[in-house]
Coordinates of C-alpha atoms and ligand atoms in Angstrom, one line a residue:
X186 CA 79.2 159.2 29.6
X187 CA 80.6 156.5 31.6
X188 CA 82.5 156.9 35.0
X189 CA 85.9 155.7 34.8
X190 CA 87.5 158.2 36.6
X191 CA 91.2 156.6 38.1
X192 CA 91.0 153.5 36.0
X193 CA 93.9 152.1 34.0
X194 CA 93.0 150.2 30.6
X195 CA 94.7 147.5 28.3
X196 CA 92.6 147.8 24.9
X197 CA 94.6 144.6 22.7
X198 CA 94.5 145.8 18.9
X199 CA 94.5 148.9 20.2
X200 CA 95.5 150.8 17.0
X201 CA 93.0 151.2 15.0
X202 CA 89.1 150.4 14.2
X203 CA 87.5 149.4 17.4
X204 CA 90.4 148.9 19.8
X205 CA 91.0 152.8 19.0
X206 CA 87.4 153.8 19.4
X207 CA 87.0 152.1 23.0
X208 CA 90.8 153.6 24.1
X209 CA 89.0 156.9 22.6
X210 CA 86.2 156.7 24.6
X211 CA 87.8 155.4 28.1
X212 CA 90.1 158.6 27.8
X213 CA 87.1 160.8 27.3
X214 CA 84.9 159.2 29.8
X215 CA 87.8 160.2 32.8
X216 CA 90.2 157.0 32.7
X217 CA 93.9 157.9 33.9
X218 CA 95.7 156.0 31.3
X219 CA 95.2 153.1 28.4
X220 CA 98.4 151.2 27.3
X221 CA 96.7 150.3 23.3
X222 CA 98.6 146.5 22.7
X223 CA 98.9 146.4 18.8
X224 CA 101.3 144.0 16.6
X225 CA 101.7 147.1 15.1
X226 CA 103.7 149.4 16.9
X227 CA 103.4 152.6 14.7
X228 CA 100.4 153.0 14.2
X229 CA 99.8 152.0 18.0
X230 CA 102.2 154.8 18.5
X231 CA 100.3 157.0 16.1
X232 CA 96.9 156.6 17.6
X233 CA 98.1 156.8 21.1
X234 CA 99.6 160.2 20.0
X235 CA 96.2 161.6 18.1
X236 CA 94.1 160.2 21.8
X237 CA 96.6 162.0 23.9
X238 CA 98.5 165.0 22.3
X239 CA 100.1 165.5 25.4
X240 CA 101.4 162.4 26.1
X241 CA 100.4 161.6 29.4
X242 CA 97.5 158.9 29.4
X243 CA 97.6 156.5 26.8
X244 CA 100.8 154.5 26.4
X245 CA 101.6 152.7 22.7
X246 CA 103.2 149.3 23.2
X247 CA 103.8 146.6 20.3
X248 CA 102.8 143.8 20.9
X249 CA 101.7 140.3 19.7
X250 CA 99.1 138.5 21.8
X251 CA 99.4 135.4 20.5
X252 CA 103.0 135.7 21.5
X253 CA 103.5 134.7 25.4
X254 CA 106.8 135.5 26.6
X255 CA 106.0 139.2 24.2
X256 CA 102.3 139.4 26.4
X257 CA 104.4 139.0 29.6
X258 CA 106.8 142.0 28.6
X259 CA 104.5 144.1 27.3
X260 CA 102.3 143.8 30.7
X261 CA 105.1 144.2 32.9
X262 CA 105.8 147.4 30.6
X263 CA 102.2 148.6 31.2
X264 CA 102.5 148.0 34.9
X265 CA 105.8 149.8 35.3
X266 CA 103.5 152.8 34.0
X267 CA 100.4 152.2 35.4
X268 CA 101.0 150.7 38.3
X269 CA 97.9 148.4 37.9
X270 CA 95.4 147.4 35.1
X271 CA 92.0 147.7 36.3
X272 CA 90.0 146.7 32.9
X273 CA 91.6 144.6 30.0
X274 CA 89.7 144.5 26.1
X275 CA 90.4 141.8 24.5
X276 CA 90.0 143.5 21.2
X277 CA 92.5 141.8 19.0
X278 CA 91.5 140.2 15.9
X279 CA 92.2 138.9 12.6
X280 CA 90.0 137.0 9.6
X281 CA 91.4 134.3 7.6
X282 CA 87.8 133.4 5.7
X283 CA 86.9 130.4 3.4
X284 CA 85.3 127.7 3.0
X285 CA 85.6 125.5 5.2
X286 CA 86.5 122.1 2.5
X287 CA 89.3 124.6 1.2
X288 CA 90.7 125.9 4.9
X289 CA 94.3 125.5 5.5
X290 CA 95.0 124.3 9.3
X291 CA 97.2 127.5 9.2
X292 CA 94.3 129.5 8.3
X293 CA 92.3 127.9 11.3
X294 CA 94.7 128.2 13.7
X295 CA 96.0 131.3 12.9
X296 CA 92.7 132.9 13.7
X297 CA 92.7 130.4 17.1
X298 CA 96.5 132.1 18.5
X299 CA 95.2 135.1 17.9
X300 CA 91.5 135.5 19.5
X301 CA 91.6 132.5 21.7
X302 CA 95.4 132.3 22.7
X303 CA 95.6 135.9 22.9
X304 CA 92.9 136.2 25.3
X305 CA 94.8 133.6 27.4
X306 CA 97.4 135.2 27.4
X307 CA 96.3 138.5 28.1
X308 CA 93.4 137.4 30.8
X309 CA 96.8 135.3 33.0
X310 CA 98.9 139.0 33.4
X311 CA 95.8 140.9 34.7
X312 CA 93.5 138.6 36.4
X313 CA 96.0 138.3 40.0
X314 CA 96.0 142.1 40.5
X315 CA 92.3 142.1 39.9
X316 CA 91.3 139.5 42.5
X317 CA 94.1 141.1 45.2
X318 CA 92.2 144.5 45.2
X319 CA 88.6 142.9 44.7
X320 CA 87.8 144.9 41.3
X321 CA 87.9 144.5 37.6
X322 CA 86.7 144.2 34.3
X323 CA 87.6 142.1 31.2
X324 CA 85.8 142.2 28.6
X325 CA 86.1 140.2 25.0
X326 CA 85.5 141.1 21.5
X327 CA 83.2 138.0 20.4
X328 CA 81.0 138.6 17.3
X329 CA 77.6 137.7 16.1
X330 CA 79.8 135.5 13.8
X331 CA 79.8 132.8 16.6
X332 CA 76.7 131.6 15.8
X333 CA 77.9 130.4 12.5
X334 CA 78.3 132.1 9.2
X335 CA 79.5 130.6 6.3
X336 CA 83.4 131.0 5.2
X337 CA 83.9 131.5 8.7
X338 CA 84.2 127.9 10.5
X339 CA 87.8 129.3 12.0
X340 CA 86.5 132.7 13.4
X341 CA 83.4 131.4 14.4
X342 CA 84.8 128.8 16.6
X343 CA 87.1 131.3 18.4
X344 CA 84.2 133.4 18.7
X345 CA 82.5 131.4 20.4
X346 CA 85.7 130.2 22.3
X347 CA 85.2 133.3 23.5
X348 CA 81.7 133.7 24.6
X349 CA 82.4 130.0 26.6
X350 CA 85.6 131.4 28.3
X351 CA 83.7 134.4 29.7
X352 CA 81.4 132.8 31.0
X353 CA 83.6 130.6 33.2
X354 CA 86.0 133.7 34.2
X355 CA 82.4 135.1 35.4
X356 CA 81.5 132.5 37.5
X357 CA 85.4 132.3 39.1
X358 CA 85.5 136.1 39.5
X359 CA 82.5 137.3 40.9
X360 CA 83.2 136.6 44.2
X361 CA 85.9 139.2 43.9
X362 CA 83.9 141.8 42.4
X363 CA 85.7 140.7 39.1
X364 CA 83.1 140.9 36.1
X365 CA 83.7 139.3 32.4
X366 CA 81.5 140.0 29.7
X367 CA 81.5 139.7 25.7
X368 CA 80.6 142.2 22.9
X369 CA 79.4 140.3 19.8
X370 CA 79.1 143.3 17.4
X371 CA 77.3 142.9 13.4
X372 CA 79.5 144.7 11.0
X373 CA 80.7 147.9 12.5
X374 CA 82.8 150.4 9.9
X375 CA 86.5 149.4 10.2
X376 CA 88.9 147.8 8.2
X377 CA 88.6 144.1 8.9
X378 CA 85.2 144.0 7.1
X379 CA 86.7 146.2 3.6
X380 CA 87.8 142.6 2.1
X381 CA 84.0 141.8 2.2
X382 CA 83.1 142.6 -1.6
X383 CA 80.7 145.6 -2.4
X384 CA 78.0 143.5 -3.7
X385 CA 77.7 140.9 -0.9
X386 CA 78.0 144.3 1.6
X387 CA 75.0 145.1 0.4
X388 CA 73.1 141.7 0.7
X389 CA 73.9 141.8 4.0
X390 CA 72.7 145.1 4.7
X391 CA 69.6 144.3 4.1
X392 CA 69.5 141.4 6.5
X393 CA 70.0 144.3 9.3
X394 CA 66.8 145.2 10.6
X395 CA 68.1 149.2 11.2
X396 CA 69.0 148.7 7.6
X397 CA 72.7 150.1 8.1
X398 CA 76.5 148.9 9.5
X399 CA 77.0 149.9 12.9
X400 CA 80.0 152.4 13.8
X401 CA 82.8 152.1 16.1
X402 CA 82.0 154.4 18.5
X403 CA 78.6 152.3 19.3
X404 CA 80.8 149.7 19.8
X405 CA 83.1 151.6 22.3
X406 CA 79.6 153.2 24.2
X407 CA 78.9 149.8 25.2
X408 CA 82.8 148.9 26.5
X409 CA 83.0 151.9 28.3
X410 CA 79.1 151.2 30.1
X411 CA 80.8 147.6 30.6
X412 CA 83.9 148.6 32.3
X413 CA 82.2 151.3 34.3
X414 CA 80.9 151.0 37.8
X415 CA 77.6 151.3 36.8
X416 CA 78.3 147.3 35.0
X417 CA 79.1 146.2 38.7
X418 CA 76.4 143.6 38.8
X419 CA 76.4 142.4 34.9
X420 CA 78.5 139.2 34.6
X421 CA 78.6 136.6 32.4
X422 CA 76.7 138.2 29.2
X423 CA 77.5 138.2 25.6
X424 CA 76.0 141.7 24.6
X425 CA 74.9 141.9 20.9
X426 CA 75.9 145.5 19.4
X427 CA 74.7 144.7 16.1
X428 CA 71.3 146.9 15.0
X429 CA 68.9 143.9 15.9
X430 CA 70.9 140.9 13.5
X431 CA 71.2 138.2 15.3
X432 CA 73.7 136.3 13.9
Ligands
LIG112 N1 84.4 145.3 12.6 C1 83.5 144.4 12.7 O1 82.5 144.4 11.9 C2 83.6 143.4 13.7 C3 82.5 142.5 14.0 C4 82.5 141.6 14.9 C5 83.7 141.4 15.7 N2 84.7 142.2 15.5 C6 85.9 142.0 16.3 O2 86.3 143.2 16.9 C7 87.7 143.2 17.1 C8 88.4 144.4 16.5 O3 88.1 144.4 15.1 P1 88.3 145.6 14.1 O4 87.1 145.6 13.2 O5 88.6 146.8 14.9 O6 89.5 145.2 13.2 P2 90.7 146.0 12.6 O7 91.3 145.1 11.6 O8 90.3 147.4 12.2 O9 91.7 146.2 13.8 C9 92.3 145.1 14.5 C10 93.6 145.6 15.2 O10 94.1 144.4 15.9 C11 95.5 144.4 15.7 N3 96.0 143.0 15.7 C12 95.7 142.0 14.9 N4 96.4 140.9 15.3 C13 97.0 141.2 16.4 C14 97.8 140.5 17.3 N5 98.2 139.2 17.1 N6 98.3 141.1 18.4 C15 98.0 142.4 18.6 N7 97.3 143.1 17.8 C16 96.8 142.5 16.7 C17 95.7 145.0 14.3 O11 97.0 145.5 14.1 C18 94.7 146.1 14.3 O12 95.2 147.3 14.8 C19 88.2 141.9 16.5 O13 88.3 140.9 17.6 C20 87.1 141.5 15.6 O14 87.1 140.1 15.4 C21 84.7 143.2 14.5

C-alpha cells in the first residue's frame, strides 16, 4: 500500500482500463477524493459510482482533454470540490494504427490532441497550485510503444512526446518539491489492445520474457508508489511496467 492519505487526484480517461484501476487504487491506498476526466461521461459516472458507493470521494466529470476551454471547466469543476489537485495522471489515450505510407494526417494528429495536447492542457490547470504549496505529482501514461513499433508512427511519436515533456517539467519543478515521471507499460489487459488480432496477440506474447500481458492493477501499483510520498526524490524517469519487454 501506498500513503496517500489527504491527497486529491485527477486520473484523465478515468473510466475505464487503466485510468479506473489507478483511481481504484488511490481510493484504497487513503486518497480523499479522485475527480476520473473521461470523454465519456457515463461510464465516468458509472465507475466513479462502483469506486465510491457512497458518493463521497471520487467525482465523475466529462471531459475532453484535447479540448481547452472544456479542460479549464472541468478543472475549475474539480477545484470547486476539491479545493486543490495535488497529483494529476495523464492517463488519456486513444490508437489510430497503420502503416505509416497509408496514415491519414487526421489519424496522426488525432492521436497528437489527444496524448500530447491533452497533457498540455491538463499539466497548465494543476501545475500553479502545485508550485504555491511546494508539492505535487504528475505523472504520464507513455508506453514501451515510444521506442518504435511498427503501425504505430502516430502513437509512438506522442509517446515519446511524452517521455521528453516529463523530463523538462522535472527539471522546472523540482525545486518546488514538484516531481514528473512517466509509466511506459507492455500490453496490460484493457480495451485499447482487444483490436490487436488473436493471432498477432500471441506472437507478441512470446516476445514477453514473463511470458504473459500485464494487468491493470500492476499498472495502478506503480502510479500509486509514484504519487506517494515515498516517490519524493524520483523525478524525471520513464518507468517500464511491462514484464521485462523493452520496447
Ligand atoms: N493497455 C495497454 O496495453 C497500454 C500500453 C501502453 C500504454 N497505454 C496507455 O495507457 C493509457 C490508458 O489506456 P487503456 O489501456 O486504459 O485504454 P482504454 O481504451 O481502456 O481507456 C482509455 C480511456 O480514455 C478515455 N479517453 C479517450 N480519449 C479521451 C479524451 N480525448 N479525453 C478524455 N478521455 C478520453 C476513454 O473514454 C477511456 O475511458 C493510454 O494513454 C494508453 O496509451 C496502454
Amino acid at each position: 500500500m501506498a500513503n496517500l492519505m489527504g491527497k486529491y487526484a485527477v486520473v484523465t480517461g478515468g473510466g475505464k482500463g487503466l485510468g479506473a484501476a489507478i483511481a481504484g487504487r488511490f481510493l484504497a491506498d487513503g486518497a480523499m477524493g479522485v475527480a476520473l476526466l473521461d470523454m465519456d461521461g457515463d461510464l465516468a459516472a458509472k465507475t466513479a459510482s462502483q469506486l465510491d458507493p457512497a458518493g463521497k470521494k471520487a467525482l465523475a466529470v466529462r471531459c475532453d482533454v484535447s479540448d481547452a476551454a472544456r479542460v479549464e471547466e472541468a478543472f475549475a469543476q474539480v477545484a470547486t470540490a476539491f479545493g486543490r489537485i495535488d497529483i494529476l495522471v495523464n492517463n488519456a489515450g486513444i490508437t489510430r494504427d497503420s502503416m505509416f505510407h497509408k496514415m491519414s494526417f487526421e489519424q496522426f494528429s488525432q492521436v497528437m490532441n489527444v496524448h500530447v495536447n491533452g497533457m498540455y492542457h491538463c499539466a497548465r490547470q494543476v501545475v500553479e497550485g502545485m508550485r504555491q504549496r511546494k508539492w505535487g505529482r504528475i505523472i504520464s501514461m507513455a508506453s514501451t510503444s515510444a521506442f518504435g513499433n511498427i503501425g504505430q508512427a502516430n502513437y509512438s511519436a506522442a509517446k515519446s512526446a511524452i517521455i521528453g515533456f516529463t523530463k523538462t517539467l522535472a527539471l522546472e519543478l523540482a525545486r518546488y518539491q514538484v516531481t514528473a515521471n512517466c509509466i511506459a507499460p507492455g500490453f496490460i489487459h484493457t480495451d485499447i489492445i482487444k483490436t490487436v488480432p488473436e493471432k498477432v496477440m500471441e506472437d507478441i506474447v512470446r516476445t514477453i520474457p514473463m511470458g504473459r500481458i500485464g494487468e491493470p492493477e500492476e499498472v495502478a501499483a506503480l502510479a500509486a508508489f509514484l504519487a506517494s510520498g515515498d516517490a519524493a526524490y524520483i523525478t524525471g524517469e520513464c518507468i517500464r511496467c511491462a514484464g521485462g519487454k523493452e520496447k
